[in-house]
PDB file of C-alpha atoms in Angstrom:
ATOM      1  CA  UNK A   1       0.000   0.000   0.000  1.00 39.00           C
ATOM      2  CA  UNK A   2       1.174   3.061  -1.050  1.00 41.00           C
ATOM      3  CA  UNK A   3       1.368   5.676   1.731  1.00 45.00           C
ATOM      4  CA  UNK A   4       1.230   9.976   1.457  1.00 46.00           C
ATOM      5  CA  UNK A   5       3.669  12.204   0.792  1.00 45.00           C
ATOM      6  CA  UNK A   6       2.245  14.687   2.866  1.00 41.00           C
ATOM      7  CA  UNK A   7       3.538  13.391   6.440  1.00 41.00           C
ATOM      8  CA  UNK A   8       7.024  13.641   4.607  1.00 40.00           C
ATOM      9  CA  UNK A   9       6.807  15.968   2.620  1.00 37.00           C
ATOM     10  CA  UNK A  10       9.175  17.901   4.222  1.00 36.00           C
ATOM     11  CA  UNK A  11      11.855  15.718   4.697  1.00 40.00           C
ATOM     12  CA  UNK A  12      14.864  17.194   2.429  1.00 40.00           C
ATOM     13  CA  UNK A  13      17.260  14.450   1.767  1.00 41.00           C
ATOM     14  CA  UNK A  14      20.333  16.695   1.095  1.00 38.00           C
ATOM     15  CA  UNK A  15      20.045  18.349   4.172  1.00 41.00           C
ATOM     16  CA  UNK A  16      18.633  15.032   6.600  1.00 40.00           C
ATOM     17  CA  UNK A  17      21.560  13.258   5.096  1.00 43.00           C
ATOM     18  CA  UNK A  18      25.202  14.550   6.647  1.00 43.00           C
ATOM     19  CA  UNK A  19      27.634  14.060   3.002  1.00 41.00           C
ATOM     20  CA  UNK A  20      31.133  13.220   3.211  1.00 44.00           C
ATOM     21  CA  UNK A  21      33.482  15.594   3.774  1.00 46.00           C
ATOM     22  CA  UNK A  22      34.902  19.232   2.048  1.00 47.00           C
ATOM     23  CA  UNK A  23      37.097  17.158   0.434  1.00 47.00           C
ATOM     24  CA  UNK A  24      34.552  14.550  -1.518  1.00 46.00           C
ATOM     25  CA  UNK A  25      32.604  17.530  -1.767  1.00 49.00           C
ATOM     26  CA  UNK A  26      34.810  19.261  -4.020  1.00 51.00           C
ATOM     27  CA  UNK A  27      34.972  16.251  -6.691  1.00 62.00           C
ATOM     28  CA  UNK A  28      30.875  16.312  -6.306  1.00 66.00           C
ATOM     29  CA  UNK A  29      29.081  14.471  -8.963  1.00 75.00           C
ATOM     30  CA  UNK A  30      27.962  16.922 -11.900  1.00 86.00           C
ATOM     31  CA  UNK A  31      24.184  17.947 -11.167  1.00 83.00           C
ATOM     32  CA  UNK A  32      20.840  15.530 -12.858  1.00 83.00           C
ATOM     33  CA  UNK A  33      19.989  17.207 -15.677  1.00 82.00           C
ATOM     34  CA  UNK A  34      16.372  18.313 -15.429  1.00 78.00           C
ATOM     35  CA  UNK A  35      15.284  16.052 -18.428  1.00 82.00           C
ATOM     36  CA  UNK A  36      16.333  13.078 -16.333  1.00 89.00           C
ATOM     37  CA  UNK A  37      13.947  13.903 -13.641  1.00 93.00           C
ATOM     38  CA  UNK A  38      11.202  12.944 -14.833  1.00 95.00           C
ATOM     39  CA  UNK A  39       7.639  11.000 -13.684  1.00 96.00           C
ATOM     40  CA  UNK A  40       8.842   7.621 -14.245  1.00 96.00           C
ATOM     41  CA  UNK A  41      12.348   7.749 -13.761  1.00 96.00           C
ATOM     42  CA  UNK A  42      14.446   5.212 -12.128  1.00 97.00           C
ATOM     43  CA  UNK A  43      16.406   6.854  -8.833  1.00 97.00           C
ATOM     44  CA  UNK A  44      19.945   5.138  -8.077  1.00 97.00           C
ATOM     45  CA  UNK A  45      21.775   5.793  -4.778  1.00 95.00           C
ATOM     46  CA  UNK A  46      25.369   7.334  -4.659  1.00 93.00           C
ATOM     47  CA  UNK A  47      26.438   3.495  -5.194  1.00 94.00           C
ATOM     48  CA  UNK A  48      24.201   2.698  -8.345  1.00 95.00           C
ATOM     49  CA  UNK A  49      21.815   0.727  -6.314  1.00 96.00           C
ATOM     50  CA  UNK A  50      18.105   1.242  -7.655  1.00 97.00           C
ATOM     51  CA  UNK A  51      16.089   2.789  -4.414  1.00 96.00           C
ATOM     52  CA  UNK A  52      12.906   4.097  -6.246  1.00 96.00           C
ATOM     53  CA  UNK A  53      11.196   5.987  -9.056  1.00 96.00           C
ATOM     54  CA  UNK A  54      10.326   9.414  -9.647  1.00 96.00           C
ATOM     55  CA  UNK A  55       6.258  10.012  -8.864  1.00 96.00           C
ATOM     56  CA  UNK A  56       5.636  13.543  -9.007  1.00 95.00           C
ATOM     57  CA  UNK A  57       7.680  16.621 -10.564  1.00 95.00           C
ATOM     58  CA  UNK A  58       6.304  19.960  -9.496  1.00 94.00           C
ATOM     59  CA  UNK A  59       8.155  22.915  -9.019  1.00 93.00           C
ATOM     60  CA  UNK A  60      11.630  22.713  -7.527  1.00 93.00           C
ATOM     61  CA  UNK A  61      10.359  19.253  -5.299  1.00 94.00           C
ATOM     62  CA  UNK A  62      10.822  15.639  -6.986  1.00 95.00           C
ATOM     63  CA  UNK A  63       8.763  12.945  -4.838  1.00 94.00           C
ATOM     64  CA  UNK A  64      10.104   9.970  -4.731  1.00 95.00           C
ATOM     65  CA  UNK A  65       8.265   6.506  -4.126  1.00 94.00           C
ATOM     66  CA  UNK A  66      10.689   4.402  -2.451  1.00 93.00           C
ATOM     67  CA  UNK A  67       9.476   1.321  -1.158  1.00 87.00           C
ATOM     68  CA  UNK A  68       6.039   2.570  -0.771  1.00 84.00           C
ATOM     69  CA  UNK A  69       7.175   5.372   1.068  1.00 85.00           C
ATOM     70  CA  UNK A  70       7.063   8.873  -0.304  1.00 87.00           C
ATOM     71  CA  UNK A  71      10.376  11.292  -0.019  1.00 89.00           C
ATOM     72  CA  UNK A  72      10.167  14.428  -1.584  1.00 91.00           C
ATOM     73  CA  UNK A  73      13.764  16.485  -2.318  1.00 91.00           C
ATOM     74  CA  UNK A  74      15.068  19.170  -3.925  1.00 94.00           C
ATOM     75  CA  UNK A  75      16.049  18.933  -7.871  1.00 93.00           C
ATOM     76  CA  UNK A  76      19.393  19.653  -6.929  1.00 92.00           C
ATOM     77  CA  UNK A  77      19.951  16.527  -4.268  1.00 91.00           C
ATOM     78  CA  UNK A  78      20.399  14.408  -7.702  1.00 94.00           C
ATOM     79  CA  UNK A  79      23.275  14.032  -8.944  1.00 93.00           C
ATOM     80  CA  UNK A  80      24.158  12.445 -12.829  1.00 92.00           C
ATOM     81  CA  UNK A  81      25.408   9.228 -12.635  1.00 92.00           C
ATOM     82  CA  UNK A  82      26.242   6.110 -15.330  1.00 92.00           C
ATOM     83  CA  UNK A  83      22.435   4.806 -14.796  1.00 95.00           C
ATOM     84  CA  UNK A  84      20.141   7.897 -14.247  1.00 94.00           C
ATOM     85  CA  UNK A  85      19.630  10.573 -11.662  1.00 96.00           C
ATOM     86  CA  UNK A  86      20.802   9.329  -8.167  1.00 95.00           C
ATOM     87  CA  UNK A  87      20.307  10.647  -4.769  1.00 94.00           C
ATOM     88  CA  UNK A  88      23.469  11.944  -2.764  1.00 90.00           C
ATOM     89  CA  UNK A  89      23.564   9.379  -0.466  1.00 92.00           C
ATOM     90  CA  UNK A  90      23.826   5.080  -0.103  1.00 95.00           C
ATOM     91  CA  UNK A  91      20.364   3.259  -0.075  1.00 94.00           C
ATOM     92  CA  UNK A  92      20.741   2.062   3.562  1.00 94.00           C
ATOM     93  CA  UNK A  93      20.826   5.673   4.818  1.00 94.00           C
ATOM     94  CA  UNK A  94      18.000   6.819   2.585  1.00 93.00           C
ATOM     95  CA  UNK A  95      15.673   3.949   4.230  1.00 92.00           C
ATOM     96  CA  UNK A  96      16.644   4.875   7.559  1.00 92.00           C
ATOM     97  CA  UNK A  97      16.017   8.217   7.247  1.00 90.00           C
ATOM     98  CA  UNK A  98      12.243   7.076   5.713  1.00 90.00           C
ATOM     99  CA  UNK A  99      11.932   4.315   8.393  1.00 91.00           C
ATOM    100  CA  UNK A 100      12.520   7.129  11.328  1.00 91.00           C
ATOM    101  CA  UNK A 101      10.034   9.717   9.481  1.00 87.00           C
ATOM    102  CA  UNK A 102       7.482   7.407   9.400  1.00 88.00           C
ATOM    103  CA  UNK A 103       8.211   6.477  13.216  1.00 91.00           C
ATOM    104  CA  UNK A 104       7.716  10.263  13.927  1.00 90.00           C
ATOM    105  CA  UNK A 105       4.511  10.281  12.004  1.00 89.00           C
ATOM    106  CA  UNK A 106       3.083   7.538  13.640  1.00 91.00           C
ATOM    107  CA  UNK A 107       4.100   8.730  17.004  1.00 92.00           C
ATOM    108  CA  UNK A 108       2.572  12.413  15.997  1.00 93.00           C
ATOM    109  CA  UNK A 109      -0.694  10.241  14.811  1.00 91.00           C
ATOM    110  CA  UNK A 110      -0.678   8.533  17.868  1.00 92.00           C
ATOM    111  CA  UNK A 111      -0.661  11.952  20.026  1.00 94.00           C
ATOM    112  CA  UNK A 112      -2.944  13.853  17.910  1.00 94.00           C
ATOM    113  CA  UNK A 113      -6.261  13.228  19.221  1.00 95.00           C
ATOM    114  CA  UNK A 114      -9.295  15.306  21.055  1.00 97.00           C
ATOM    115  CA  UNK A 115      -7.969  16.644  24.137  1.00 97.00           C
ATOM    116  CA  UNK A 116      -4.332  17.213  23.723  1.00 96.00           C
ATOM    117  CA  UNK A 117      -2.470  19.888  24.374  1.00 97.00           C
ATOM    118  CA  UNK A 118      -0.432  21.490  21.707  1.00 97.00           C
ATOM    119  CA  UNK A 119       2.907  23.585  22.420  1.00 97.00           C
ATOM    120  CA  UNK A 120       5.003  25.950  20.428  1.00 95.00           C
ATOM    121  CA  UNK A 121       8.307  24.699  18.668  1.00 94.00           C
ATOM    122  CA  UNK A 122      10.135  25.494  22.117  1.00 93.00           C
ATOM    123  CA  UNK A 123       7.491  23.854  23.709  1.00 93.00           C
ATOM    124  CA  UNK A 124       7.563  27.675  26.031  1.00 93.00           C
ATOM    125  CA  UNK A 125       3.437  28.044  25.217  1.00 95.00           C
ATOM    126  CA  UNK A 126       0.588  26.187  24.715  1.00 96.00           C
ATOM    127  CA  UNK A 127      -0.485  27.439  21.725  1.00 96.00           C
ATOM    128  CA  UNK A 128      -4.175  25.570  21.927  1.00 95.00           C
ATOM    129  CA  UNK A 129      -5.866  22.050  22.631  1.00 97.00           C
ATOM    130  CA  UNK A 130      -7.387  19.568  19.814  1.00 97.00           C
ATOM    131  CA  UNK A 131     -11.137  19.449  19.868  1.00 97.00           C
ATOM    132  CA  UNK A 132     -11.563  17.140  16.819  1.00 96.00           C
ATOM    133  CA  UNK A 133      -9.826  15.741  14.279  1.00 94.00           C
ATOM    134  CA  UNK A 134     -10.910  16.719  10.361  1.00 88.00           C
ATOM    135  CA  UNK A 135      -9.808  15.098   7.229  1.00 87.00           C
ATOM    136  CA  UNK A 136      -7.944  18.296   6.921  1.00 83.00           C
ATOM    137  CA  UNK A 137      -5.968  17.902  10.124  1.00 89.00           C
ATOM    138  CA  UNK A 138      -7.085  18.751  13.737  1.00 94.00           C
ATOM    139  CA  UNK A 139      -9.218  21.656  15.333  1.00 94.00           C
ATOM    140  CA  UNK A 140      -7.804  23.373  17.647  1.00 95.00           C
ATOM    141  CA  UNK A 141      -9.469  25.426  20.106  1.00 95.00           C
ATOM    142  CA  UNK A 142      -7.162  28.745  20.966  1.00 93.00           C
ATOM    143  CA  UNK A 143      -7.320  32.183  22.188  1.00 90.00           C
ATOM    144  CA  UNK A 144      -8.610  33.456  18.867  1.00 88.00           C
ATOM    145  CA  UNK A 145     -10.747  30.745  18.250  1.00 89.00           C
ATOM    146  CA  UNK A 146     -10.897  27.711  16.437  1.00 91.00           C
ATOM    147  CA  UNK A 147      -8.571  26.703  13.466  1.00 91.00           C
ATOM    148  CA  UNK A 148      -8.218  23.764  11.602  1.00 91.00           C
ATOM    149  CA  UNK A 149      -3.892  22.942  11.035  1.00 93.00           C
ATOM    150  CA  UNK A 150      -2.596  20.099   9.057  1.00 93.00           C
ATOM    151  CA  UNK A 151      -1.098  17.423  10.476  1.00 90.00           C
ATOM    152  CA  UNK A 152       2.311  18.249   8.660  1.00 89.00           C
ATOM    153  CA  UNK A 153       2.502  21.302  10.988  1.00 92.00           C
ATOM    154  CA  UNK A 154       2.645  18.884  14.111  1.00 94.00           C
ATOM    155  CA  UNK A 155       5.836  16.928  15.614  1.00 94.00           C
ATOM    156  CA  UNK A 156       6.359  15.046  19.118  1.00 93.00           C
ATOM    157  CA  UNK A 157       8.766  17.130  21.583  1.00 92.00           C
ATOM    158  CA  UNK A 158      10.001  15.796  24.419  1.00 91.00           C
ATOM    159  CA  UNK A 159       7.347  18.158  26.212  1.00 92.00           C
ATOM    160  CA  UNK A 160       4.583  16.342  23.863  1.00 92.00           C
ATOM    161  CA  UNK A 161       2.699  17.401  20.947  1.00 95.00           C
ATOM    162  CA  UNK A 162       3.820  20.822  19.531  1.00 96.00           C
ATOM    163  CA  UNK A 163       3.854  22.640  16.314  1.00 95.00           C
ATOM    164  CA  UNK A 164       6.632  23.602  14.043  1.00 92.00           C
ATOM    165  CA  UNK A 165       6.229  27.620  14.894  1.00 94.00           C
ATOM    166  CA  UNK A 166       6.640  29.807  18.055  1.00 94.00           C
ATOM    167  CA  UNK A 167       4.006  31.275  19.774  1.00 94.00           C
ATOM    168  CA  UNK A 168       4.592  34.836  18.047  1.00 94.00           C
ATOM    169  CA  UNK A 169       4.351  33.034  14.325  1.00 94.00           C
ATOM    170  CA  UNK A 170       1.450  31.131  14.939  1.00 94.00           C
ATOM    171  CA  UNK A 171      -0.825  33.977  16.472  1.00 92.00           C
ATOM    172  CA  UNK A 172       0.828  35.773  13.843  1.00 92.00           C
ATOM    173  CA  UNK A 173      -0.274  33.177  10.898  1.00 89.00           C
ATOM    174  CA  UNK A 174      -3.673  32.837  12.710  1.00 89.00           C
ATOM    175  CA  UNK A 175      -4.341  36.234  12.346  1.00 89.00           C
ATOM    176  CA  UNK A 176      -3.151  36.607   9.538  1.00 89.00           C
ATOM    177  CA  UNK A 177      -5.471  33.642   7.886  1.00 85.00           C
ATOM    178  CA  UNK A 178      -8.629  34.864   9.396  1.00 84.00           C
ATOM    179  CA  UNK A 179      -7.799  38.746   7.741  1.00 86.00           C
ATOM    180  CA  UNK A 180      -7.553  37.041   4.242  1.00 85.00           C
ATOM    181  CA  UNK A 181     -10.926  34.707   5.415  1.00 80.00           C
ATOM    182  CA  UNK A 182     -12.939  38.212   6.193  1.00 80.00           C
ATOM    183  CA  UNK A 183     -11.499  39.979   3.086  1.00 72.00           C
ATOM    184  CA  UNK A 184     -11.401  37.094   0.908  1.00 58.00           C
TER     185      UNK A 184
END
């Protein structure tokens, strides 16, 4: 079964993955050519070991189906090689880094429900509490009302379920979503 890209869609491979050092760096791989990335397209690893195939193209963002798993990247974490465009990075690493997203995910899932408490990023505020969960994401209840966030915006700190943003940007993006809802 193939799963979303959304819970990991913000996963960025070149910059989840550490790469060797300045001096592999400076004998990088030349750049994927944009025709090779492409919906379709076989994805190697740094080794030449298939991993996956190109999904979706949009924008700057390749997704990635890799196992069943989704991984979206930046056009420029490919790099040419002998067999197609590869990923900067060997196939073992690129599977961890999946297999621990979609432990996060779950774990988020697993929080996410009526009654919690969401924090900020710091985990300094509590920005509001989940009323319900939509096919959108989850209701929360805060102090200027109720709004719907995705559940891409959530993550589990060590002080529980919080949201990618500081108090000050959320209010901030609250605000500034209900101005464009009145004007709009």
């Amino acid at each position: 079964m193939h799963k979303s890209f959304g819970p990991i869609a913000a996963l960025f491979l070149a910059s989840a993955i550490p790469l060797a050092g300045p001096a592999a760096q400076a004998q990088a791989p030349a750049p994927a050519p944009a025709a090779s990335l492409v919906v379709g397209a076989k994805v190697y690893d740094q080794n030449g070991e298939e991993v996956g195939q190109i999904a979706k193209v949009s924008g700057d963002r390749v997704a990635v189906s890799i196992d069943g798993n989704g991984l979206v990247v930046p056009k420029n974490a490919f790099v040419k090689s002998a067999k197609g465009p590869a990923l900067k990075a060997p196939k073992e690493k690129i599977v961890a880094v999946l297999r621990q997203a979609e432990a996060d995910a779950a774990a988020v899932d697993g929080a996410l429900k009526p009654g919690a408490e969401v924090r900020s990023a710091d985990g300094a505020a509590v920005l509001g509490k989940v009323t319900a969960m939509a096919s959108q994401g989850a209701v929360l209840a805060t102090s200027e009302g109720n709004i719907t966030m995705p559940r891409a915006a959530f993550f589990l700190s060590a002080r529980g379920l919080a949201m990618k943003v500081n108090e000050k940007q959320f209010l901030a993006g609250v605000r500034a979503a209900r101005a464009q809802k009145k004007g709009g």
